[in-house]
Amino acid sequence: MEENHKPATSSSFKKGDDKEESSEVEKPDKETKSEQPQSQDIDDKEKEERAGIKHTLQKSYDDIETFLSKLENDAEAPDIPDFVHKYVDLVEKKLSKHEPLFHDDGSFLKVVDQISRLYKHLSDSDKAPLINRIGQIQQQAMCYLEDEFRSLLEEPDLKQEVVADQHGEDQSTLDQSKEESNFSGYSYQVIPKLNKIAKEMIFGGYESECCEAYMVTRRNIIDETLNKLGYEKISIDEAQKMQWEALEKNIPPWIKAFKQCTKVYFSNECRLVETVFSGYPSLSTNLFSNIVRGVFLQLLNFVEAVATIKRSTEKLFKFLDIYDTLRDNLSSLDGVLPKWAEELRNEMTTTRCRIGEMAIFIFCDLENAIKSDTEKTPVPGGAVHPLTRYTMNYLKYACDEYKETIEKVFKDHSKIERANSTNKPRSYEGDSERNKYDDEDQSPFVGQVLRILDLLDSALEAKSKLYKDIALSCIFMMNNGRYMLQKIKSSAEIHQAMKDTWCRKTSSDLRNYHQTYKRETWMKLLGCLNVEGLNVNGKVVKPVLKERFKSFNAMFDDIHRTQSLWVVNDKQLQSELRVSISAIVIPAYRSFLARFSGYLDPGRQTEKYIKFQPEDIETFIDDLFDGNSGSMSRKKP
């Protein structure tokens, strides 16, 4: 071929002496033309050879079937005719070219079936060389089938495979969605092929290879599908080394993956394996068991990993999310897992119980958080304590978002909760009003909430004693008590659980603190307006009167300067206090002023001792509890 090629190339250059550029363009054309006929001849011969083999194989099919029928029906094996040897030669020649045997039209499987039957029925004969050849051919054919089986399995439509939560919890919608996606992600043309290949491999004695290919491939596909949902495998060792923020981000993808597996993937996998291995119920059951078991235990291992981390109160709600997921999807598993999966159900129940126990411990740790707050510095201005804010917002969120779940957890694990809360706050002792919260009709969760509130109340009472000023300690207790009350009233769930008993008791406490505050501050101020000792023998004693005005001015100025720095953030409480103070002070001052101001000499004496008019008093009272520096600059001239 090279000898013919070279003259053709050289002649092409000779023809191009007149037009060099043209000759260079023509060169590859002539080379191509010189090679094309030879390449075409090879292709034609190859096609003819393939067609011949195919024709011969198809022509021999009936002869082989007749021979196999005799082998299967006759007690003694007949002599092996020449066409069997020729048939084996044709199959071997075709397989040696590393090409499938026309499997698109089903002839490949027919040939493999015949080869398997020949090997099975001739294995006891004395034709060892032929048997060995057929065995080798069968092994090679089975390798082709295994590759084809694996290749078909590896190409599902994962978009169809992921029937996500956008369909909600409605089972009919979910069923419809699964039908639309052909339940497996494979096309309707692929599944019959998988079934035929599986049957042929099992018949040919390659059951283990077929099952291994199926199990490994399907497990990898499920793992890939879960990865697309954002789920990652995390071992217990890895979880213990991770920061909570990093581990927490993996919980929502785990929840989504668990729901998808129990509601979609496992049922789809069951239907798929039963379809592919139809006629082999024991085999399909074992395959499904091994695949599902591996995935399911992997998902539960993540929960076990989460359960091993150090507990803290902020982790409660993620634990409850996991608990909800395990609880709510148990019924979905019941419809998928047969009786042999009792072990998996038990594993799930055990894991759920462990998460529930952890949730109980975490919630009860709120008591420890209150007890461990030993800060000795009082909150400036008697404001709401950070411990009060944290505890009440925690309880409110728990009741608003998780009351049903958390009550279920406490009901199932009340013994744990009781054991973890043996030390009750001192307010329980001898307090019949509080003790009745812990009656038998009260749910364990509500009982725990009441214990926490009682403990918080006791802690706040202790912290109120850090203030030297009794009036300020009363403001502190009113601020915190009102905050607790408002949080409970703003939560329908927790308010309903309390049945107004705690609210009535707290409201009564607030009224008592209010009365104490007025007595310690404003009632002492009114003592300056006492008329006793002002009249002697029917005459007003001016020095005593001047001292009364002077004392009132000094005390009111001190109260204003001090209590303007105090804080009452609750606008309703702030208004109630100001109205209450005005109702006490202003009428008494106005009356005293009207009765005795005339006894002072007009001019300098009046200006010196009468610093405030009733309107000024009202204005200054409105300055109180803003947390701002007190100032008399707003005094009217």
XYZ file of C-alpha atoms in Angstrom:
637
model
C 0.000 0.000 0.000
C 2.898 2.339 0.769
C 4.494 1.678 -2.621
C 1.280 2.679 -4.387
C 0.900 5.660 -2.120
C 4.259 7.265 -2.776
C 4.034 7.542 -6.657
C 0.600 9.037 -6.314
C 1.942 11.676 -3.983
C 4.914 12.512 -6.175
C 2.845 12.799 -9.347
C 0.589 15.255 -7.647
C 3.510 17.598 -7.131
C 4.497 17.372 -10.816
C 1.112 18.464 -11.926
C 1.379 21.535 -9.751
C 4.456 23.157 -11.415
C 2.338 25.881 -12.989
C 0.231 26.668 -9.889
C 2.054 25.851 -6.693
C -0.722 26.899 -4.359
C -3.272 24.834 -6.273
C -1.099 21.734 -6.153
C -0.748 21.993 -2.385
C -4.491 22.144 -2.031
C -4.967 19.149 -4.293
C -2.425 17.035 -2.462
C -4.528 15.892 0.477
C -7.468 15.278 -1.856
C -5.463 12.887 -3.943
C -4.006 11.176 -0.883
C -7.475 10.716 0.519
C -8.755 9.362 -2.754
C -5.896 6.903 -2.903
C -6.684 5.600 0.621
C -10.467 5.640 0.542
C -11.032 2.590 -1.667
C -8.779 0.422 0.512
C -10.463 1.608 3.759
C -13.833 1.111 2.161
C -12.852 -2.409 1.159
C -11.929 -3.225 4.738
C -15.218 -1.818 6.072
C -17.208 -3.736 3.484
C -15.412 -6.954 4.311
C -15.982 -6.365 8.029
C -19.667 -5.728 7.452
C -19.948 -8.816 5.284
C -18.170 -10.872 7.937
C -20.424 -9.554 10.695
C -23.508 -10.118 8.610
C -22.290 -13.619 7.829
C -21.715 -14.452 11.471
C -25.050 -13.010 12.428
C -26.827 -14.854 9.650
C -25.060 -18.088 10.516
C -25.779 -17.693 14.238
C -29.411 -16.996 13.607
C -29.608 -19.860 11.124
C -28.016 -22.208 13.663
C -30.358 -21.178 16.454
C -33.115 -23.643 15.565
C -30.638 -26.497 15.125
C -29.128 -25.809 18.544
C -32.621 -25.616 20.087
C -33.481 -29.015 18.639
C -30.268 -30.480 19.985
C -30.813 -28.951 23.423
C -34.323 -30.375 23.464
C -32.893 -33.843 22.969
C -30.324 -33.252 25.704
C -33.059 -32.157 28.109
C -35.463 -35.000 27.267
C -33.272 -38.025 26.512
C -31.900 -40.100 29.310
C -28.725 -40.667 27.373
C -26.934 -37.789 25.712
C -26.907 -38.055 21.899
C -23.789 -37.694 19.859
C -22.681 -34.103 19.403
C -23.263 -33.060 15.783
C -20.799 -30.952 13.812
C -23.061 -27.871 13.791
C -22.594 -27.579 17.582
C -18.834 -27.197 17.075
C -19.421 -24.696 14.282
C -21.894 -22.813 16.466
C -19.385 -22.613 19.320
C -16.732 -21.432 16.851
C -19.010 -18.646 15.622
C -19.889 -17.462 19.118
C -16.274 -17.565 20.212
C -15.182 -15.629 17.143
C -17.796 -12.975 17.748
C -16.923 -12.602 21.419
C -13.223 -12.364 20.581
C -13.978 -9.126 18.762
C -15.204 -7.669 22.089
C -18.598 -6.829 20.692
C -22.036 -7.602 22.132
C -23.960 -10.272 20.285
C -26.748 -8.195 18.751
C -28.400 -7.722 22.144
C -30.682 -4.924 20.909
C -32.912 -7.445 19.212
C -32.615 -9.973 22.035
C -30.425 -12.412 20.116
C -27.499 -11.912 22.471
C -29.486 -13.212 25.434
C -30.738 -16.104 23.333
C -27.185 -17.072 22.455
C -26.061 -16.777 26.090
C -29.029 -18.871 27.159
C -28.100 -21.570 24.667
C -24.445 -21.498 25.727
C -25.457 -21.848 29.401
C -27.785 -24.738 28.621
C -25.118 -26.463 26.538
C -22.603 -26.116 29.350
C -25.064 -27.388 31.922
C -26.137 -30.487 29.952
C -22.741 -31.399 28.561
C -20.831 -30.953 31.800
C -21.297 -34.635 32.664
C -20.221 -35.891 29.234
C -16.748 -37.010 28.200
C -16.257 -34.069 25.816
C -13.869 -32.189 28.089
C -12.256 -29.920 25.456
C -15.642 -28.818 24.135
C -17.000 -28.323 27.650
C -14.005 -26.196 28.603
C -14.448 -24.046 25.501
C -18.159 -23.596 26.196
C -17.371 -22.738 29.841
C -14.880 -20.090 28.788
C -17.328 -18.675 26.265
C -20.053 -18.597 28.896
C -17.754 -16.813 31.344
C -16.878 -14.193 28.733
C -20.539 -13.747 27.814
C -21.470 -13.370 31.463
C -18.822 -10.671 31.825
C -20.491 -8.843 28.970
C -23.870 -9.269 30.662
C -22.526 -8.072 34.013
C -21.016 -4.984 32.371
C -24.257 -4.310 30.553
C -26.267 -4.887 33.747
C -24.047 -2.514 35.694
C -24.078 0.077 32.899
C -27.871 0.108 32.752
C -28.104 0.384 36.527
C -25.653 3.263 36.651
C -27.750 5.542 34.497
C -31.011 6.360 36.289
C -32.530 9.806 36.009
C -31.602 11.134 39.433
C -33.896 14.105 38.925
C -36.760 11.642 38.823
C -35.209 9.662 41.644
C -35.346 12.707 43.933
C -39.046 13.137 44.642
C -38.503 15.901 47.137
C -40.750 17.344 49.806
C -42.378 19.854 47.484
C -45.328 17.450 47.270
C -45.876 17.750 51.015
C -47.088 14.980 53.264
C -50.186 14.050 51.270
C -49.765 10.356 50.496
C -51.923 10.379 47.351
C -49.824 13.172 45.887
C -46.693 11.281 46.841
C -47.965 8.093 45.189
C -48.866 10.013 42.036
C -45.432 11.598 41.976
C -43.762 8.206 42.304
C -45.827 6.818 39.438
C -44.932 9.745 37.216
C -41.251 9.162 37.895
C -41.590 5.443 37.127
C -40.813 4.893 40.833
C -37.173 4.040 40.092
C -35.785 6.730 37.839
C -35.226 4.184 35.045
C -37.070 4.284 31.753
C -39.683 1.682 30.930
C -37.327 0.204 28.329
C -34.473 -0.345 30.767
C -36.219 -2.299 33.509
C -37.257 -5.260 31.290
C -33.649 -5.469 30.070
C -32.409 -5.559 33.652
C -34.875 -8.312 34.451
C -33.833 -10.446 31.465
C -30.137 -10.022 32.206
C -30.660 -10.902 35.873
C -32.586 -14.050 34.961
C -29.931 -15.107 32.457
C -27.057 -14.562 34.879
C -28.853 -16.440 37.655
C -29.710 -19.301 35.290
C -26.082 -19.445 34.137
C -24.781 -19.794 37.686
C -23.628 -16.192 38.073
C -26.120 -15.234 40.741
C -23.537 -13.838 43.172
C -21.925 -11.639 40.497
C -25.319 -10.305 39.470
C -26.378 -9.590 43.043
C -23.063 -7.968 43.891
C -23.273 -5.697 40.841
C -26.837 -4.750 41.720
C -26.207 -4.122 45.398
C -23.027 -2.069 44.969
C -24.440 0.010 42.124
C -27.759 0.751 43.803
C -26.072 1.616 47.102
C -23.763 4.043 45.282
C -26.738 5.618 43.519
C -28.597 6.104 46.802
C -25.469 7.635 48.357
C -25.133 9.960 45.374
C -28.795 10.909 45.630
C -28.463 11.678 49.334
C -25.384 13.769 48.600
C -27.470 15.835 46.205
C -29.739 16.605 49.153
C -26.713 17.946 51.024
C -26.349 14.949 53.345
C -22.821 13.864 54.266
C -21.651 10.854 56.231
C -20.289 11.857 59.624
C -18.817 9.329 62.035
C -19.031 9.570 65.807
C -15.338 10.479 66.021
C -15.782 13.228 63.437
C -18.864 14.591 65.207
C -17.075 14.822 68.528
C -14.298 16.878 66.930
C -16.635 19.252 65.104
C -17.803 22.595 66.404
C -21.538 22.658 67.125
C -22.143 25.293 64.433
C -20.645 23.009 61.790
C -22.489 19.912 63.004
C -25.756 21.830 63.299
C -25.646 22.690 59.578
C -25.717 18.980 58.746
C -28.943 18.293 60.649
C -31.453 19.811 58.138
C -29.943 17.822 55.216
C -30.058 14.694 57.381
C -33.738 15.328 58.146
C -34.492 15.751 54.455
C -32.522 12.624 53.560
C -34.237 10.554 56.266
C -37.688 11.648 55.148
C -36.870 10.921 51.508
C -35.566 7.467 52.362
C -38.518 6.429 54.493
C -41.218 7.989 52.318
C -39.775 7.508 48.820
C -36.454 5.757 48.320
C -37.011 2.613 50.365
C -40.429 1.876 48.864
C -39.059 2.590 45.381
C -36.075 0.351 46.049
C -38.379 -2.429 47.168
C -40.455 -2.210 43.994
C -37.365 -1.984 41.817
C -35.601 -5.031 43.242
C -38.829 -7.061 43.107
C -39.250 -6.101 39.458
C -35.655 -6.704 38.373
C -35.503 -10.024 40.253
C -39.084 -11.085 39.655
C -39.446 -14.814 40.146
C -36.785 -14.803 42.865
C -38.569 -13.519 45.988
C -35.974 -14.779 48.442
C -33.177 -13.174 46.448
C -34.959 -9.829 46.077
C -35.747 -9.799 49.804
C -32.119 -10.362 50.736
C -30.913 -7.701 48.316
C -33.426 -5.174 49.583
C -32.502 -6.028 53.165
C -28.786 -5.495 52.585
C -29.219 -2.222 50.671
C -31.757 -0.677 53.023
C -30.004 -1.888 56.139
C -26.757 -0.237 55.105
C -28.374 3.106 54.264
C -30.663 3.055 57.287
C -27.932 2.286 59.794
C -25.775 4.963 58.204
C -28.545 7.503 58.817
C -29.029 6.320 62.398
C -25.283 6.482 63.000
C -25.439 10.204 62.303
C -28.031 10.568 65.068
C -25.883 8.505 67.411
C -22.987 10.809 66.575
C -25.055 13.884 67.402
C -26.172 12.288 70.672
C -22.563 11.912 71.830
C -21.699 15.610 71.755
C -21.555 17.753 74.869
C -25.058 18.950 75.664
C -26.085 22.566 76.167
C -29.427 24.348 76.233
C -29.129 25.950 72.790
C -28.932 22.487 71.177
C -32.368 21.397 72.419
C -34.382 22.402 69.400
C -32.208 20.537 66.887
C -32.543 17.445 69.060
C -36.310 17.879 69.000
C -36.226 18.237 65.198
C -34.401 14.913 65.002
C -36.822 13.328 67.475
C -39.789 14.540 65.419
C -38.262 13.112 62.259
C -37.668 9.693 63.812
C -41.122 9.593 65.393
C -43.134 10.842 62.424
C -41.519 8.529 59.894
C -41.784 5.283 61.815
C -45.211 4.613 60.293
C -43.758 5.108 56.798
C -41.266 2.349 57.489
C -44.004 0.005 58.645
C -45.445 0.048 55.157
C -42.100 -0.731 53.533
C -40.092 -2.993 55.797
C -41.319 -6.586 56.110
C -41.252 -8.651 59.259
C -37.566 -9.495 58.902
C -36.752 -5.802 59.462
C -37.813 -5.855 63.105
C -34.162 -5.269 63.975
C -34.177 -1.965 62.063
C -37.364 -0.868 63.794
C -35.787 -1.634 67.140
C -32.664 0.298 66.162
C -34.794 3.282 65.205
C -36.791 3.123 68.429
C -33.625 2.874 70.508
C -32.065 5.842 68.726
C -35.244 7.888 69.102
C -35.353 7.116 72.814
C -31.760 8.190 73.192
C -32.433 11.506 71.452
C -35.536 11.946 73.618
C -33.522 11.333 76.770
C -30.907 13.846 75.629
C -33.656 16.400 74.967
C -34.982 15.871 78.505
C -31.533 16.349 80.004
C -30.905 19.463 77.905
C -34.226 21.027 78.880
C -33.665 20.243 82.516
C -30.199 21.790 82.206
C -32.042 25.099 82.131
C -32.352 24.666 85.896
C -28.573 24.356 86.133
C -28.145 27.470 83.989
C -30.279 29.411 86.474
C -28.498 27.965 89.490
C -25.049 28.603 88.051
C -25.745 32.300 87.437
C -24.002 33.620 90.539
C -23.263 37.110 89.222
C -23.045 39.487 92.181
C -23.195 42.727 90.222
C -26.746 44.142 90.146
C -28.244 45.095 86.792
C -28.017 48.908 86.424
C -31.286 50.747 87.003
C -33.137 47.650 88.163
C -33.727 46.578 84.538
C -34.781 43.128 83.349
C -31.999 40.671 84.127
C -30.352 38.862 81.142
C -31.123 35.554 82.860
C -34.822 36.435 82.837
C -34.740 37.349 79.147
C -32.898 34.174 78.189
C -35.038 31.841 80.275
C -38.386 33.307 79.237
C -37.543 33.526 75.541
C -36.272 29.946 75.711
C -39.482 28.715 77.341
C -41.668 30.732 74.991
C -39.959 29.374 71.899
C -40.079 25.832 73.266
C -43.815 26.109 73.917
C -44.736 28.003 70.749
C -42.765 25.814 68.347
C -42.281 22.456 70.062
C -44.923 22.042 72.768
C -46.503 18.922 71.247
C -43.137 17.277 70.651
C -41.630 18.205 73.982
C -44.724 17.073 75.879
C -44.499 13.750 74.065
C -40.829 13.444 75.004
C -41.532 14.230 78.653
C -44.453 11.830 78.735
C -42.330 8.998 77.329
C -39.355 9.749 79.551
C -40.896 11.274 82.669
C -38.848 9.041 84.957
C -35.668 10.575 83.586
C -37.100 14.048 84.014
C -38.064 13.347 87.616
C -34.649 11.965 88.454
C -32.989 15.022 86.948
C -35.103 17.493 88.941
C -34.926 16.205 92.493
C -33.798 19.514 93.991
C -36.801 21.828 93.943
C -36.518 25.562 94.599
C -37.088 26.694 98.133
C -40.371 28.353 97.140
C -41.893 24.879 96.973
C -41.382 24.334 100.655
C -44.552 25.121 102.582
C -46.109 26.923 99.619
C -49.436 25.256 98.964
C -50.113 27.555 96.018
C -46.968 26.338 94.263
C -47.204 22.717 95.359
C -50.488 22.172 93.588
C -48.745 22.826 90.232
C -47.073 19.471 90.680
C -50.260 17.428 90.964
C -50.922 14.149 89.196
C -53.103 15.738 86.529
C -50.334 18.090 85.418
C -48.214 16.955 82.461
C -44.534 16.294 83.284
C -43.472 19.018 80.838
C -45.680 21.716 82.377
C -44.523 20.618 85.805
C -40.929 21.124 84.688
C -41.741 24.559 83.253
C -43.306 25.587 86.569
C -40.245 24.381 88.434
C -38.041 26.471 86.162
C -40.226 29.548 86.685
C -40.191 29.034 90.420
C -36.433 28.616 90.395
C -36.049 31.761 88.301
C -38.320 33.658 90.664
C -36.215 32.565 93.633
C -32.998 33.506 91.815
C -34.379 36.969 91.014
C -35.459 37.470 94.598
C -31.893 36.707 95.699
C -30.497 39.108 93.092
C -32.877 41.848 94.209
C -31.101 41.852 97.564
C -27.945 43.068 95.803
C -29.579 46.520 95.664
C -29.074 48.618 98.781
C -32.149 50.688 97.963
C -35.305 48.728 98.808
C -37.322 50.813 96.336
C -34.907 49.907 93.530
C -35.068 46.220 94.442
C -38.866 46.501 94.109
C -38.480 48.099 90.667
C -36.158 45.230 89.727
C -38.684 42.614 90.803
C -41.523 44.447 89.059
C -39.499 44.703 85.838
C -38.622 41.021 85.823
C -42.015 39.829 87.025
C -43.812 41.892 84.374
C -41.440 40.590 81.691
C -42.146 36.995 82.717
C -45.879 37.664 82.831
C -45.973 39.319 79.426
C -43.991 36.495 77.813
C -46.394 33.916 79.189
C -49.477 35.873 78.163
C -48.070 36.396 74.674
C -47.733 32.637 74.212
C -51.085 30.928 73.816
C -49.486 27.519 74.312
C -47.703 28.243 77.566
C -50.526 30.414 78.898
C -52.999 27.617 78.314
C -50.698 25.178 80.071
C -50.415 27.445 83.113
C -54.209 27.691 83.462
C -53.855 31.249 84.868
C -52.714 29.974 88.278
C -49.123 31.141 87.924
C -50.237 34.381 86.293
C -52.578 35.245 89.171
C -49.871 34.539 91.731
C -47.307 36.642 89.835
C -49.753 39.521 89.364
C -50.400 39.496 93.105
C -46.643 39.594 93.765
C -46.280 42.569 91.423
C -48.961 44.503 93.298
C -47.151 43.849 96.555
C -43.850 45.076 95.124
C -45.635 48.172 93.835
C -47.031 48.947 97.256
C -43.652 48.442 98.881
C -42.031 50.751 96.352
C -44.551 53.531 97.040
C -44.169 53.110 100.778
C -40.378 53.250 100.656
C -40.259 56.329 98.380
C -43.326 58.471 98.042
C -44.968 57.904 101.368
C -41.756 59.150 102.994
C -41.914 62.217 100.763
C -45.467 62.907 101.889
C -44.155 62.964 105.453
C -42.634 66.354 104.587
C -46.158 67.661 104.010
C -47.373 66.573 107.410
C -49.383 69.400 109.078
C -48.606 68.213 112.587
C -46.471 70.749 114.481
C -47.193 73.578 112.064
C -49.880 75.173 114.251
C -49.060 76.351 117.714
C -51.792 78.190 119.581
C -53.675 78.650 116.335
C -50.733 80.229 114.528
C -48.520 78.768 111.778
C -44.929 78.487 112.889
C -42.975 79.874 109.934
C -39.612 78.267 110.730
C -41.277 74.843 110.849
C -43.187 75.580 107.610
C -40.005 76.687 105.882
C -38.277 73.510 107.016
C -41.155 71.401 105.621
C -40.905 73.068 102.208
C -37.130 72.818 102.320
C -37.234 69.100 103.203
C -39.808 68.386 100.498
C -37.740 70.187 97.849
C -34.559 68.380 98.797
C -36.167 64.942 98.983
C -38.106 65.340 95.736
C -34.986 66.588 93.969
C -33.042 63.562 95.246
C -35.784 61.132 94.192
C -36.000 62.693 90.755
C -32.243 62.669 90.240
C -31.957 59.038 91.393
C -35.035 57.444 89.869
C -34.592 59.124 86.495
C -31.657 56.726 86.149
C -33.820 53.713 86.931
C -35.186 51.704 84.033
C -38.704 50.485 83.316
C -38.829 49.333 79.696
C -42.358 48.017 79.793
C -44.400 51.067 78.755
C -47.525 49.866 80.499
C -45.714 49.338 83.794
C -43.928 52.656 83.374
C -47.253 54.443 82.856
C -48.867 52.639 85.788
C -46.040 53.713 88.093
C -46.125 57.347 86.973
C -49.918 57.581 87.287
C -49.780 55.946 90.708
C -47.063 58.352 91.907
C -48.890 61.393 90.555
C -52.094 60.290 92.266
C -50.277 60.222 95.602
C -48.021 63.249 95.414
C -49.725 65.931 93.340
C -53.049 66.206 95.252
C -51.242 66.241 98.590
C -48.729 68.849 97.432
C -51.383 71.009 95.808
C -53.433 70.957 99.012
C -50.415 71.763 101.199
C -49.324 74.550 98.877
C -52.775 76.113 98.751
C -53.087 75.967 102.524
C -49.680 77.282 103.603
C -48.022 79.203 100.741
C -49.709 82.422 101.885
C -47.821 82.365 105.168
C -44.558 82.976 103.367
C -43.574 86.493 102.512
C -44.019 87.285 98.845
C -40.868 87.729 96.783
C -37.565 86.193 97.790
C -38.986 84.068 100.575
C -41.585 82.481 98.320
C -39.026 81.791 95.579
C -36.620 80.273 98.095
C -39.012 77.773 99.665
C -41.570 77.074 96.949
C -39.394 75.589 94.183
C -42.137 73.491 92.540
C -45.621 74.125 91.335
C -47.981 71.095 91.023
C -47.459 71.166 87.222
C -43.704 70.963 87.757
C -44.127 67.933 89.976
C -46.146 66.183 87.253
C -43.529 67.055 84.628
C -40.690 65.690 86.742
C -42.592 62.500 87.543
C -42.828 61.911 83.779
C -39.012 61.929 83.714
C -38.774 58.913 85.976
C -37.707 55.413 84.841
C -36.226 56.498 81.486
C -32.689 55.573 82.457
C -31.545 59.155 81.760
C -29.668 61.532 83.978
C -32.151 63.539 86.060
C -32.332 67.254 85.358
C -34.416 70.076 86.737
C -33.968 72.156 83.593
C -37.569 71.484 82.618
C -38.783 73.305 85.715
C -41.193 76.095 84.877
C -40.061 79.634 85.791
